[in-house]
Amino acid sequence: MSKSNRERWNKIATEKLKGRKILKVRYMKKEEADNWGFMNQPLVLFLDDQSILVPQKDDEGNDAGALVKVHNNGTAETILPVLRE
């Protein structure tokens, strides 16, 4: 990825997410996941601007994705996995 493309997407992400507050967190219901075409249920984060964040496997939405927490020392842990009913 070129530097200008990375900068462009950083700007878009900042505009969409900076300052947002998470108001509610819950796992997606099976029926909702089915409607999205997911085999698994991800965590859904409800934001103060009435939007939601849904972790996906990839850009094309080919299934749900887990959330990973990365610590200051660089170690990572999957803290919120996908569920499967």
Short mmCIF file of C-alpha atoms in Angstrom, two decimals:
data_model
loop_
_atom_site.label_atom_id
_atom_site.label_comp_id
_atom_site.label_asym_id
_atom_site.label_seq_id
_atom_site.Cartn_x
_atom_site.Cartn_y
_atom_site.Cartn_z
CA MET A 1 0.00 0.00 0.00
CA SER A 2 1.32 3.41 -0.89
CA LYS A 3 1.91 6.03 1.78
CA SER A 4 -0.74 8.31 0.26
CA ASN A 5 -3.32 5.49 0.28
CA ARG A 6 -2.50 4.66 3.91
CA GLU A 7 -2.78 8.34 4.85
CA ARG A 8 -6.12 8.58 3.04
CA TRP A 9 -7.55 5.60 4.93
CA ASN A 10 -6.11 6.81 8.24
CA LYS A 11 -7.93 10.10 7.68
CA ILE A 12 -11.21 8.32 6.85
CA ALA A 13 -10.92 6.06 9.91
CA THR A 14 -10.16 9.03 12.15
CA GLU A 15 -13.16 10.97 10.82
CA LYS A 16 -15.49 8.02 11.36
CA LEU A 17 -14.23 6.77 14.74
CA LYS A 18 -12.33 9.41 16.71
CA GLY A 19 -14.37 10.61 19.66
CA ARG A 20 -17.10 8.00 19.23
CA LYS A 21 -18.35 6.34 22.38
CA ILE A 22 -19.35 2.71 22.71
CA LEU A 23 -22.81 2.68 24.26
CA LYS A 24 -23.61 -1.01 24.12
CA VAL A 25 -21.83 -4.27 23.39
CA ARG A 26 -23.38 -7.66 22.64
CA TYR A 27 -22.83 -10.69 20.48
CA MET A 28 -24.76 -10.86 17.23
CA LYS A 29 -27.79 -13.13 17.38
CA LYS A 30 -27.80 -16.20 15.17
CA GLU A 31 -30.66 -14.82 13.07
CA GLU A 32 -28.73 -11.58 12.52
CA ALA A 33 -25.60 -13.50 11.56
CA ASP A 34 -27.64 -15.55 9.10
CA ASN A 35 -28.95 -12.31 7.54
CA TRP A 36 -25.36 -11.10 7.15
CA GLY A 37 -24.36 -14.43 5.59
CA PHE A 38 -22.08 -15.26 8.53
CA MET A 39 -21.53 -18.76 9.91
CA ASN A 40 -20.30 -17.25 13.21
CA GLN A 41 -21.56 -14.47 15.47
CA PRO A 42 -19.18 -11.57 16.17
CA LEU A 43 -19.32 -9.01 18.90
CA VAL A 44 -21.27 -5.90 17.87
CA LEU A 45 -20.32 -2.47 19.22
CA PHE A 46 -23.09 0.14 19.23
CA LEU A 47 -21.82 3.71 18.89
CA ASP A 48 -23.23 7.05 20.00
CA ASP A 49 -23.92 8.14 16.43
CA GLN A 50 -26.42 5.26 15.96
CA SER A 51 -23.93 3.20 13.94
CA ILE A 52 -22.48 -0.19 14.79
CA LEU A 53 -19.08 -1.80 14.39
CA VAL A 54 -19.09 -5.42 13.21
CA PRO A 55 -15.78 -7.30 13.01
CA GLN A 56 -15.51 -9.19 9.72
CA LYS A 57 -13.11 -11.84 8.47
CA ASP A 58 -12.16 -9.67 5.48
CA ASP A 59 -13.16 -6.63 3.41
CA GLU A 60 -15.73 -8.69 1.50
CA GLY A 61 -17.65 -9.71 4.63
CA ASN A 62 -16.93 -13.44 4.24
CA ASP A 63 -17.75 -14.19 7.90
CA ALA A 64 -17.49 -12.75 11.36
CA GLY A 65 -14.17 -11.73 12.91
CA ALA A 66 -12.71 -11.81 16.40
CA LEU A 67 -11.36 -8.78 18.24
CA VAL A 68 -7.72 -8.81 19.27
CA LYS A 69 -6.19 -6.70 22.01
CA VAL A 70 -2.55 -5.68 21.46
CA HIS A 71 -0.57 -4.68 24.52
CA ASN A 72 2.06 -1.92 24.65
CA ASN A 73 4.82 -4.56 24.60
CA GLY A 74 3.52 -5.91 21.29
CA THR A 75 1.96 -9.11 22.57
CA ALA A 76 -1.52 -9.84 21.34
CA GLU A 77 -4.40 -11.80 22.74
CA THR A 78 -7.75 -12.67 21.24
CA ILE A 79 -10.04 -11.26 23.85
CA LEU A 80 -13.41 -11.56 22.14
CA PRO A 81 -13.82 -14.58 19.86
CA VAL A 82 -16.60 -15.28 17.39
CA LEU A 83 -19.39 -17.55 18.60
CA ARG A 84 -21.11 -20.32 16.72
CA GLU A 85 -24.55 -21.64 17.63
#
